[in-house]
CSV table of C-alpha atoms in Angstrom, one decimal:
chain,number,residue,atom,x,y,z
A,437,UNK,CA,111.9,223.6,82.2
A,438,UNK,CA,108.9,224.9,80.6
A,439,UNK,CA,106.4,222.8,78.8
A,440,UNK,CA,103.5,223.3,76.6
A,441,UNK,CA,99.8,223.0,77.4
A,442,UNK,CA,96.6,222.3,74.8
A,443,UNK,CA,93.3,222.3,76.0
A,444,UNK,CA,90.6,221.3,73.7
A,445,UNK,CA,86.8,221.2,73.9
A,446,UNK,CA,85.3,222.0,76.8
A,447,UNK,CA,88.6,222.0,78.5
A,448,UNK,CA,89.6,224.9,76.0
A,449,UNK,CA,86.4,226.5,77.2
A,450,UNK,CA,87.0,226.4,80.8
A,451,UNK,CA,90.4,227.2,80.6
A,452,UNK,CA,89.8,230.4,78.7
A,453,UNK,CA,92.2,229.5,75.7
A,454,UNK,CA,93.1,226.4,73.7
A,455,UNK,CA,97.2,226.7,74.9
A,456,UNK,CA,99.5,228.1,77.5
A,457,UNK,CA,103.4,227.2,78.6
A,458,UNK,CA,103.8,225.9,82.0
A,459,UNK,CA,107.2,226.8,84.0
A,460,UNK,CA,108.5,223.4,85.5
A,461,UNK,CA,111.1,222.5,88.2
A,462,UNK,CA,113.5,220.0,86.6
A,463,UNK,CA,112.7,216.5,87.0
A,464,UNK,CA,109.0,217.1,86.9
A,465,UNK,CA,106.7,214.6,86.5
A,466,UNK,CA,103.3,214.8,84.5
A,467,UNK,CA,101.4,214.3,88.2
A,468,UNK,CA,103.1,217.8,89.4
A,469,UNK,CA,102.1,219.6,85.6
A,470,UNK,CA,98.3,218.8,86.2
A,471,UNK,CA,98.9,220.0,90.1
A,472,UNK,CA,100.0,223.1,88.9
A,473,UNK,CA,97.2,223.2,86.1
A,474,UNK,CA,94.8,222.6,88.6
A,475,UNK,CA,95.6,225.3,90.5
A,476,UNK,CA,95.8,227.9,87.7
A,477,UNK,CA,92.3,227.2,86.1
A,478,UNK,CA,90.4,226.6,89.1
A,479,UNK,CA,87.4,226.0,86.5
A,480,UNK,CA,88.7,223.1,85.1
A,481,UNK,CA,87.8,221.0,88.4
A,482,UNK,CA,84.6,219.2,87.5
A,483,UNK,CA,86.4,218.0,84.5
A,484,UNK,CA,88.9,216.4,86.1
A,485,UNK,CA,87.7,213.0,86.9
A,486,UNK,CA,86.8,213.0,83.0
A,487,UNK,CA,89.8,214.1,81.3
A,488,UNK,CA,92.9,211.8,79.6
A,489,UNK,CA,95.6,213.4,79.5
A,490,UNK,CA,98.4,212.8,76.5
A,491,UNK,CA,102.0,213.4,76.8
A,492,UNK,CA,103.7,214.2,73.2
A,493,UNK,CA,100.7,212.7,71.6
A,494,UNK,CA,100.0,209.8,74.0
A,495,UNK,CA,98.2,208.8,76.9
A,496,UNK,CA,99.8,209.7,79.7
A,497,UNK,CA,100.2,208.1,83.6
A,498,UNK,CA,100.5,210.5,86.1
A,499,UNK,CA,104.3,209.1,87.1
A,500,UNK,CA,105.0,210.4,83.4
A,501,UNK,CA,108.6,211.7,83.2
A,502,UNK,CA,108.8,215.7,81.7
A,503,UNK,CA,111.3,217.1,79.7
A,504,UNK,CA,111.6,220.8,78.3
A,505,UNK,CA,109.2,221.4,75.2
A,506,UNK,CA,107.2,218.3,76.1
A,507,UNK,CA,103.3,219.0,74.7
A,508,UNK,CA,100.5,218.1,77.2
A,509,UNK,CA,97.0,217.9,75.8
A,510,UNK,CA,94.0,217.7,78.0
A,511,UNK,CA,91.6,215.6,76.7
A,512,UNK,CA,87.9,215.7,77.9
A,513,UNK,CA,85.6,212.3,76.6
A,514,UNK,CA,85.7,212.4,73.0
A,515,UNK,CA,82.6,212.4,70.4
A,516,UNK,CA,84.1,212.0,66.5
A,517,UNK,CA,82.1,210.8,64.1
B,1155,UNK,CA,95.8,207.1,55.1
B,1156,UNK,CA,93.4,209.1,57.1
B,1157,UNK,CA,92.4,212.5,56.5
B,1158,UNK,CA,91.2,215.9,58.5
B,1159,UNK,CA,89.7,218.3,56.4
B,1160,UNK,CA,87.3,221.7,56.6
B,1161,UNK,CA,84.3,221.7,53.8
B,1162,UNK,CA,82.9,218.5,52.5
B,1163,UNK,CA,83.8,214.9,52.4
B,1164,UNK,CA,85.1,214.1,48.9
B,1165,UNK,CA,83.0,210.8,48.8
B,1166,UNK,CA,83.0,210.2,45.2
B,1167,UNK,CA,87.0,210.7,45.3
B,1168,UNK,CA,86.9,208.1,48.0
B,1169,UNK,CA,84.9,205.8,46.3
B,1170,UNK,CA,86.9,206.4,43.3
B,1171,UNK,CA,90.1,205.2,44.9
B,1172,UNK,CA,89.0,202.2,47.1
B,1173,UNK,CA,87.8,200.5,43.7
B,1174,UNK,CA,89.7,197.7,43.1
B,1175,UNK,CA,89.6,194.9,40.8
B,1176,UNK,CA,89.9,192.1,43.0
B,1177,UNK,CA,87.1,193.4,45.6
B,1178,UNK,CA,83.2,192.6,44.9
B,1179,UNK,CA,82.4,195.0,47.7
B,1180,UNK,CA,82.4,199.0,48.7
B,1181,UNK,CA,80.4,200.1,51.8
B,1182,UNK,CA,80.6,203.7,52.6
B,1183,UNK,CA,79.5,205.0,55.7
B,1184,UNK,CA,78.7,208.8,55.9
B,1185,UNK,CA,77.8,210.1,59.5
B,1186,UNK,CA,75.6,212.9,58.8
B,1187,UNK,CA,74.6,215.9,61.2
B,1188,UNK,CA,71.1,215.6,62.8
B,1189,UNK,CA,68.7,218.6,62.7
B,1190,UNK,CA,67.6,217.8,66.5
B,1191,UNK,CA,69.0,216.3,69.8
B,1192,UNK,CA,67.0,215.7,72.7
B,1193,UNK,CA,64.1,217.6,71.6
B,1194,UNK,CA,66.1,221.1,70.7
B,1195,UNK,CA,67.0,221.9,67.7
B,1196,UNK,CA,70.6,221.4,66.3
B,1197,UNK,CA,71.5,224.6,63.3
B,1198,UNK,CA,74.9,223.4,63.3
B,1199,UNK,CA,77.8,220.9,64.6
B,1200,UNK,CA,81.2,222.3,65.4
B,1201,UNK,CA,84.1,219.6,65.5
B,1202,UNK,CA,87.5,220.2,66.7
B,1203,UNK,CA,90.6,218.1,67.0
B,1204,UNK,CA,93.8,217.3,68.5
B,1205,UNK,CA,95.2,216.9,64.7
B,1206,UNK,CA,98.7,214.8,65.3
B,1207,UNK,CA,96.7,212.6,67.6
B,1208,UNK,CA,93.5,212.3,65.8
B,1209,UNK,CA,95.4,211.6,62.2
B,1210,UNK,CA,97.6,208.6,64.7
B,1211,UNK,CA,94.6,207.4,65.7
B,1212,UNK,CA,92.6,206.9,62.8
B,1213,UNK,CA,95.5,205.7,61.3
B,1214,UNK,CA,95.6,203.1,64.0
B,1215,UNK,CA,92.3,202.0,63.2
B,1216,UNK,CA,92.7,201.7,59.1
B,1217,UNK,CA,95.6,199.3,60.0
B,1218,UNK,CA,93.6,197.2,62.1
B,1219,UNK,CA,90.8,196.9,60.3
B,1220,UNK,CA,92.6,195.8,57.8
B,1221,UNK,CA,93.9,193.5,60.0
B,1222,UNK,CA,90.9,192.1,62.1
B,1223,UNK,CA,89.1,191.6,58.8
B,1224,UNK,CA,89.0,190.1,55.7
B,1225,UNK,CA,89.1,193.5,53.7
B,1226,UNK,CA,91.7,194.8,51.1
B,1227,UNK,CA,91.5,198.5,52.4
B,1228,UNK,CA,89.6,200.9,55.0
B,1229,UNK,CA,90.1,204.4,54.8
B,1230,UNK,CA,88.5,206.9,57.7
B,1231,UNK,CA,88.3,210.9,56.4
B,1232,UNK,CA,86.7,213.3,59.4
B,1233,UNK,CA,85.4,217.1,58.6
B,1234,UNK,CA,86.1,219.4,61.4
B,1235,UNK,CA,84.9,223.1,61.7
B,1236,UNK,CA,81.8,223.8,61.5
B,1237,UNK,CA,79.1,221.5,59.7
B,1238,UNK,CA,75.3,221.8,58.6
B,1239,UNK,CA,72.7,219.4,59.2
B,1240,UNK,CA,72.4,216.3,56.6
B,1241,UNK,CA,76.4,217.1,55.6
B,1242,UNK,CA,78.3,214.5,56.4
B,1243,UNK,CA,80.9,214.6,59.4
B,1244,UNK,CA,82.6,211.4,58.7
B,1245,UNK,CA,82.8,208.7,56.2
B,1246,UNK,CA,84.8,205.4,56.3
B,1247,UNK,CA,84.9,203.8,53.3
B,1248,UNK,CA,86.1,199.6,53.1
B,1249,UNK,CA,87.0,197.5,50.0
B,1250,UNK,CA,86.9,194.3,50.2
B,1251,UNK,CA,86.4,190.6,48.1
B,1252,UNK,CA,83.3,189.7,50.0
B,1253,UNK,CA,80.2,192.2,51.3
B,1254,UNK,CA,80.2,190.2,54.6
B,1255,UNK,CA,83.8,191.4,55.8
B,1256,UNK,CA,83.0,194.8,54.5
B,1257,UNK,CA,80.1,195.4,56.2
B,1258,UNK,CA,81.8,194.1,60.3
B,1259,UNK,CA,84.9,195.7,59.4
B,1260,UNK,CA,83.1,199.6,58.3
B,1261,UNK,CA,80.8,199.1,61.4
B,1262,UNK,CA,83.9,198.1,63.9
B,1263,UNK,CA,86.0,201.0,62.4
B,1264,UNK,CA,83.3,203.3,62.6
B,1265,UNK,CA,82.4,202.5,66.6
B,1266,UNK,CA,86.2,203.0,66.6
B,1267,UNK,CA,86.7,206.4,65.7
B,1268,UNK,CA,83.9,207.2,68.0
B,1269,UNK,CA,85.3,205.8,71.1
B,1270,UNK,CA,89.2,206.5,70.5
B,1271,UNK,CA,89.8,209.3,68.3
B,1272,UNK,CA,90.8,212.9,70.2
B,1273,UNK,CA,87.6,214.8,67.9
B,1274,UNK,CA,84.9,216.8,69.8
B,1275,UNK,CA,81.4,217.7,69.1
B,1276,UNK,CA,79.7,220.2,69.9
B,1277,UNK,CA,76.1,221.3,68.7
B,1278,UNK,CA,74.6,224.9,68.4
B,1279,UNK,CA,71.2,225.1,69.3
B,1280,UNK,CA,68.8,228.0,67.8
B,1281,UNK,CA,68.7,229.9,70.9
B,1282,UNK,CA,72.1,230.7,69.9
B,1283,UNK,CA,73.6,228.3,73.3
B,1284,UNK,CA,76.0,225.6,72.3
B,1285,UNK,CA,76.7,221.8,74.3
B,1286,UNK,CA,79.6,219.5,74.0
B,1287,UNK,CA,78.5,216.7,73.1
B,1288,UNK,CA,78.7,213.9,76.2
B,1289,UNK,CA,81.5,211.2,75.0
B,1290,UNK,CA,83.8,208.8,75.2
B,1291,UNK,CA,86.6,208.5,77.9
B,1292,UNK,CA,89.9,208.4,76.0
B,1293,UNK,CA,91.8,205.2,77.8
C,421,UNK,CA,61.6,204.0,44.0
C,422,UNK,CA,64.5,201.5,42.8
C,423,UNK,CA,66.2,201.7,39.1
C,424,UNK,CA,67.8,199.8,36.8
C,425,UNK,CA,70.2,201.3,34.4
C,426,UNK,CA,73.0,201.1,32.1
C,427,UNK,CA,76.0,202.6,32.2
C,428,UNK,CA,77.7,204.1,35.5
C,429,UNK,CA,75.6,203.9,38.6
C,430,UNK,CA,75.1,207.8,39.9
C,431,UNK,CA,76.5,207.8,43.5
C,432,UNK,CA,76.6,211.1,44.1
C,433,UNK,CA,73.6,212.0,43.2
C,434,UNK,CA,71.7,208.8,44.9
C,435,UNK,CA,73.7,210.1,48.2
C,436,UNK,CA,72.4,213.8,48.0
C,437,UNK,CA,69.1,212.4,47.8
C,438,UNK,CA,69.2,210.1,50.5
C,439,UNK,CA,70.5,213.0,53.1
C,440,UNK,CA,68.2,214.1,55.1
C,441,UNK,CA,68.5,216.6,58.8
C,442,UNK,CA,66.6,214.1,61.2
C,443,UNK,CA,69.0,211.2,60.0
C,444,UNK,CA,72.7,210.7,61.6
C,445,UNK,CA,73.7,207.6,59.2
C,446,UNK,CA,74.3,207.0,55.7
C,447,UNK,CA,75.5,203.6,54.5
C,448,UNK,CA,76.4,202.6,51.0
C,449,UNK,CA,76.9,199.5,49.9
C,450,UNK,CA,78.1,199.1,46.2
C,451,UNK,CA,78.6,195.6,44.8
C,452,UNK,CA,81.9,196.1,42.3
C,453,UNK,CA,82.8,193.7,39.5
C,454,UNK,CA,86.3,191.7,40.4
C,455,UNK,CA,88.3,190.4,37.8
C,456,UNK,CA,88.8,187.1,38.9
C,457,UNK,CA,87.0,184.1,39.5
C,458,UNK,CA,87.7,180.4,40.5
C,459,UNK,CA,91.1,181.2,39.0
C,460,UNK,CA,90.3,182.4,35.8
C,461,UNK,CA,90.4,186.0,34.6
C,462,UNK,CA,87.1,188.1,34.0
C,463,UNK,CA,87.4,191.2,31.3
C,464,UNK,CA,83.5,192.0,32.0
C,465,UNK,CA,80.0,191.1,32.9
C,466,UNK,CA,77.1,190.9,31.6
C,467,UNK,CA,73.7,191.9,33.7
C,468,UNK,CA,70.3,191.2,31.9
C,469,UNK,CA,66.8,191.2,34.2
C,470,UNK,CA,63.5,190.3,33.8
C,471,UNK,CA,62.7,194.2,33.6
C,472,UNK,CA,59.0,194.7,35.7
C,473,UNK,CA,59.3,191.7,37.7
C,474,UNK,CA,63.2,193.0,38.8
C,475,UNK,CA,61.8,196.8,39.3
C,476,UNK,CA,58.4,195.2,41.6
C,477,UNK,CA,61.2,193.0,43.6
C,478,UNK,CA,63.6,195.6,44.4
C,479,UNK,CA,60.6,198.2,45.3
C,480,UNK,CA,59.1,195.1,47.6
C,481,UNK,CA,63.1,195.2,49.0
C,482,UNK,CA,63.1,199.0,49.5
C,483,UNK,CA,59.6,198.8,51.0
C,484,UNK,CA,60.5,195.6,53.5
C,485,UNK,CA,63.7,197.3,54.4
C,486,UNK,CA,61.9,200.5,55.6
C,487,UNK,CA,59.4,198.1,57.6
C,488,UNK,CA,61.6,195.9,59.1
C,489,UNK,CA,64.6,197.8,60.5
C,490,UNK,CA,64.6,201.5,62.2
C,491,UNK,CA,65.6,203.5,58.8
C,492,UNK,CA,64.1,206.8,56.9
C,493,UNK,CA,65.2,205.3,52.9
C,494,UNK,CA,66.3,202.5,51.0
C,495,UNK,CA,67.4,203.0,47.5
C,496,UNK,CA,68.6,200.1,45.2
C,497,UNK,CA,70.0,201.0,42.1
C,498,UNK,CA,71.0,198.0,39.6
C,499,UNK,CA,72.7,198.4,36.8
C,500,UNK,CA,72.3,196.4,33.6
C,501,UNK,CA,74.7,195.5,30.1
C,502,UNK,CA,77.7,195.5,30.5
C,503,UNK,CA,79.9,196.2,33.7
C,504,UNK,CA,83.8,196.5,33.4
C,505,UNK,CA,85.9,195.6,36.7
C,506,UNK,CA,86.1,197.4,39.3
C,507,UNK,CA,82.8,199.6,38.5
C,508,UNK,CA,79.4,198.7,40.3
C,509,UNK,CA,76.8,197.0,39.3
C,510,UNK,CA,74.3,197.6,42.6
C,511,UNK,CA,73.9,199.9,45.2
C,512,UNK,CA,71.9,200.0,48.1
C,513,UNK,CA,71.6,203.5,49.8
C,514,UNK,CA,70.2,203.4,53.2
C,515,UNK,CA,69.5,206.4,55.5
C,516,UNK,CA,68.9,205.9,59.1
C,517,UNK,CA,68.5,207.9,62.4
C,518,UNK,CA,71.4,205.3,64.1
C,519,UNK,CA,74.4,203.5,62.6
C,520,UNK,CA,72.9,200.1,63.5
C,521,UNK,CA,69.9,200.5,61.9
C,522,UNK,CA,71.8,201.6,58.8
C,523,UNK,CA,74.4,198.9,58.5
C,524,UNK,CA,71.9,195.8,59.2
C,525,UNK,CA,69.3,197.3,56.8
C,526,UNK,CA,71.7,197.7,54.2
C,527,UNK,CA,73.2,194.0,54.9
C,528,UNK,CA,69.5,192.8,54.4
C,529,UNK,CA,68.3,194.1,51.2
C,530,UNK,CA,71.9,193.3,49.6
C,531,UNK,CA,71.3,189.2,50.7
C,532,UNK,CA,67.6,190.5,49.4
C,533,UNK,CA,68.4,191.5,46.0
C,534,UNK,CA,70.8,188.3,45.5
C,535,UNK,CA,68.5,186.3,46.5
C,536,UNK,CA,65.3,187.4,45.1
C,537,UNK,CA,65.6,189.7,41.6
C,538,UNK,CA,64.9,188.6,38.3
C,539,UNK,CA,68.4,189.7,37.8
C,540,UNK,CA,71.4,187.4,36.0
C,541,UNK,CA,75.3,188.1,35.9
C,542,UNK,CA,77.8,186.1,32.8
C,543,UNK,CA,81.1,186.6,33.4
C,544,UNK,CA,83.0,186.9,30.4
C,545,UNK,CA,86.2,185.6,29.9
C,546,UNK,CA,89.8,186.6,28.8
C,547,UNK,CA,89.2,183.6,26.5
C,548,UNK,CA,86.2,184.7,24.8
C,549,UNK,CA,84.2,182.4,26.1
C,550,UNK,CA,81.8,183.0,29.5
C,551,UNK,CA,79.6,181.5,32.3
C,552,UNK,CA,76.4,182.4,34.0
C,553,UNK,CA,76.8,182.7,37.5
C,554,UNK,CA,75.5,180.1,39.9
C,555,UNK,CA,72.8,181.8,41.5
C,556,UNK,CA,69.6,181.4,43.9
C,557,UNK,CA,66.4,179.6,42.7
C,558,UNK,CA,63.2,181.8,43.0
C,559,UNK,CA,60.7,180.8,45.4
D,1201,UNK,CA,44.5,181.4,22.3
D,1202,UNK,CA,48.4,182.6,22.3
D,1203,UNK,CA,50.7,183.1,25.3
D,1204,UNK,CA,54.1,185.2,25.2
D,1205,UNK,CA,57.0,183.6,26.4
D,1206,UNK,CA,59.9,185.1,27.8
D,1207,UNK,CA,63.8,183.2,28.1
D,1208,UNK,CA,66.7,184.7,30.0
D,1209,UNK,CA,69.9,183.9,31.0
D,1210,UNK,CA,70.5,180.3,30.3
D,1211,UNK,CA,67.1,179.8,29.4
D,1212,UNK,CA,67.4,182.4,26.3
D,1213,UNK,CA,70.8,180.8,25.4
D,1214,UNK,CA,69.7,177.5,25.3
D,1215,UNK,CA,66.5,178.4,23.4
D,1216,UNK,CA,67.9,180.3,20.7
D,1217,UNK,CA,66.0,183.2,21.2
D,1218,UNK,CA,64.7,186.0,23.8
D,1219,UNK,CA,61.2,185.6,22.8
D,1220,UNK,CA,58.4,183.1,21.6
D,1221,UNK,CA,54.8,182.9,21.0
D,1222,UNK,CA,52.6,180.0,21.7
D,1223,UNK,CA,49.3,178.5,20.7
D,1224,UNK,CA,47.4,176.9,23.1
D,1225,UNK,CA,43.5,175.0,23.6
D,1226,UNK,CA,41.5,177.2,25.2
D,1227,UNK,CA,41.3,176.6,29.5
D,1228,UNK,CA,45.4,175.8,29.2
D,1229,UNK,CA,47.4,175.9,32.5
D,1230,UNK,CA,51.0,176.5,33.1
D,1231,UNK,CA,51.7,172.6,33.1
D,1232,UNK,CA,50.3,172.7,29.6
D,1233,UNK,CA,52.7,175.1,28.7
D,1234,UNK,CA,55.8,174.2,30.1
D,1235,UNK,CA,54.6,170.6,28.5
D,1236,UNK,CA,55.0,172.6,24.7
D,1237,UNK,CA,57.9,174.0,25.9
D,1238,UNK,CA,59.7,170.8,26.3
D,1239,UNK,CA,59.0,169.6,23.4
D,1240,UNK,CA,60.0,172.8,21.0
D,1241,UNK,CA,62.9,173.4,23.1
D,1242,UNK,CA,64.9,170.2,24.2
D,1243,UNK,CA,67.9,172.4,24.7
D,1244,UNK,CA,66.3,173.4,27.5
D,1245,UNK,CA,65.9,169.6,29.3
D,1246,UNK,CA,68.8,170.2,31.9
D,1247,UNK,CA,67.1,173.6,33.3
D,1248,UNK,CA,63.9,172.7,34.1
D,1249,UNK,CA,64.9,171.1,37.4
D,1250,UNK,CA,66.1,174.8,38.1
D,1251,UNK,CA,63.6,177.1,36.7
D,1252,UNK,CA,60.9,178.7,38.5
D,1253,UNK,CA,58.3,180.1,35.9
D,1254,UNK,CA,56.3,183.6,36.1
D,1255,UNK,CA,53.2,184.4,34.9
D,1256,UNK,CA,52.4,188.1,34.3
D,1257,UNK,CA,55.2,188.9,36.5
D,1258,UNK,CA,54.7,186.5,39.4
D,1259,UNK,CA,56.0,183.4,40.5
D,1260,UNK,CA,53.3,180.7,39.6
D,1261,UNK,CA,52.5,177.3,40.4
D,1262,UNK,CA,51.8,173.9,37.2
D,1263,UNK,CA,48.0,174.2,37.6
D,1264,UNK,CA,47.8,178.2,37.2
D,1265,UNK,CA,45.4,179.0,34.6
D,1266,UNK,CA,46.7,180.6,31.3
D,1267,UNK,CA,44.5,183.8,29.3
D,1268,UNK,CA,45.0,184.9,26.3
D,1269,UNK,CA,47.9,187.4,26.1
D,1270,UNK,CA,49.7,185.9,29.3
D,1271,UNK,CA,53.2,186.2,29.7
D,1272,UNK,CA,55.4,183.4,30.9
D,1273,UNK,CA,59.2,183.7,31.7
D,1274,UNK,CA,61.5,181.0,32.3
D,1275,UNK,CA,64.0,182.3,35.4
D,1276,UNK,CA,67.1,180.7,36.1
D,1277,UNK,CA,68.6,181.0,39.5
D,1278,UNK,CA,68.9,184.8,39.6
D,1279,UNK,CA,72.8,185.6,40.1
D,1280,UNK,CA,72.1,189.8,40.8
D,1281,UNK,CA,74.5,191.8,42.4
């Protein structure tokens, strides 16, 4: 299954672009997304232990069930206002 | 309803439509770009968002203001793009019968958006380098 | 320098003059007419001031504001006549580096201008007839 | 010598008018005043508990001394905002 990735801020900046699609086995769970993530943008690792991550426009856990098309945001500590 | 919007805050359009007859009070809060941070000097702010989310969020936080406080409306309206010092970035604007309820639920709204709402910062210094601004973890 | 005026209090403009780059925090606070009171309807109301004695307090305001809390501007604007519902008949206009600075400062020269301006309110009634508002004695 | 007298709010409803002038001995304090007052204006009786009373634009206590040209205004509890 293929799902969608957004990076934003200084993830987006690490990354190298603000999205990308991520080929999935079936039955994938959010926890085996951000493995592969981790592995594909090596410079993302000191953000890590800072970033949420949203599945479909919520928080996510890691045990987070996948399904084709789902969107993933990664989400480093936000500063509105 | 919350808004995301490029260009300027349309304050007097805001203020226009929180009036209401049976409210004694309006506060507006504008958060406005600062010309310096930590000693260097900010020429600009550049916000981003994750829109669906953000727009959820602020959303969220109208409702409950509305509902942890006295207040007859709160409505939250964030720029994003790029924005020039002493423009505002963010205004929440609350209606409300009594000044005292207006004044808790602006300030609890506002300390909202900062802490829950998917927007980043980032300044541009005028040696032409650029920082994220350090934040909030999103729980 | 505070103001008292009739007709519609100029927010905009009072805004654009209280931005400023090495402030993050505007706050607003307008005090707007409501249309009802202890169960009777109000049309209008009706401001009159002792005119120098009102413009010295709300300058003293402005000044004790800027001492006593962490902000860069206070502003009060009052206006005076009549004031339909749902228009202002104050606002205070407080810049500030910090949010909290902004909000409390505000909060305190509102409860300042009740409680100390040569300023009077009559609400007018649907019935023609009106009543002065119970107010604060001056100390 | 004369003093000015300012009424507002109640006060000027209850007198009748916005504006008076009054003639007073020579060395008059307030208390003098405000004694003239209270005679002109009985309409006035149920304020006085209320009123504070300026003098050239401050608040001023019975014994203040009066000069010719003074202005004295009768303030009812201020209602602003």
């Amino acid at each position: 299954m293929n799902v969608r990735i957004l990076f934003f801020a200084q993830a987006r900046e690490r990354a190298g672009r603000a999205n990308a699609e991520l080929s999935l086995p079936e039955g994938s769970r959010l926890e085996d997304a951000l493995a592969a993530l981790a592995r594909d943008y090596p410079a993302l690792d000191p953000l890590w232990p800072h970033l949420a991550v949203a599945v479909d426009g919520r928080i996510a856990r890691p045990g987070t069930q996948l399904a084709e098309g789902s969107e993933l945001a990664l989400l480093p500590p936000v500063s509105g206002g | 309803m919350p808004e995301l919007l490029a260009g300027p805050i349309p304050v007097e359009r805001l203020l226009a439509e929180a009036a209401r007859p049976e409210c004694g009070a309006v506060v507006l809060f504008l958060g406005t770009t600062r010309d310096r941070h930590e000693g260097r000097r900010v020429t600009r702010l550049h916000y981003e968002a994750y829109r669906p989310m953000a727009l959820e969020a602020l959303g969220r936080i109208e409702r409950e203001t509305g509902e942890r406080f006295a207040v007859a409306s709160c409505r939250i309206v964030h720029r994003l793009g790029e924005v020039p010092p002493a423009e505002a970035s963010v205004a929440v604007v609350v209606a409300a019968p009594h000044r005292d309820a207006a004044f808790e639920a602006s300030r609890w709204a506002m300390d909202e958006v900062k802490r829950a709402a998917p927007i980043w910062k980032k300044e541009l210094y005028d040696d032409g380098s650029g920082g994220w601004v350090e934040g909030a973890e999103l729980k």
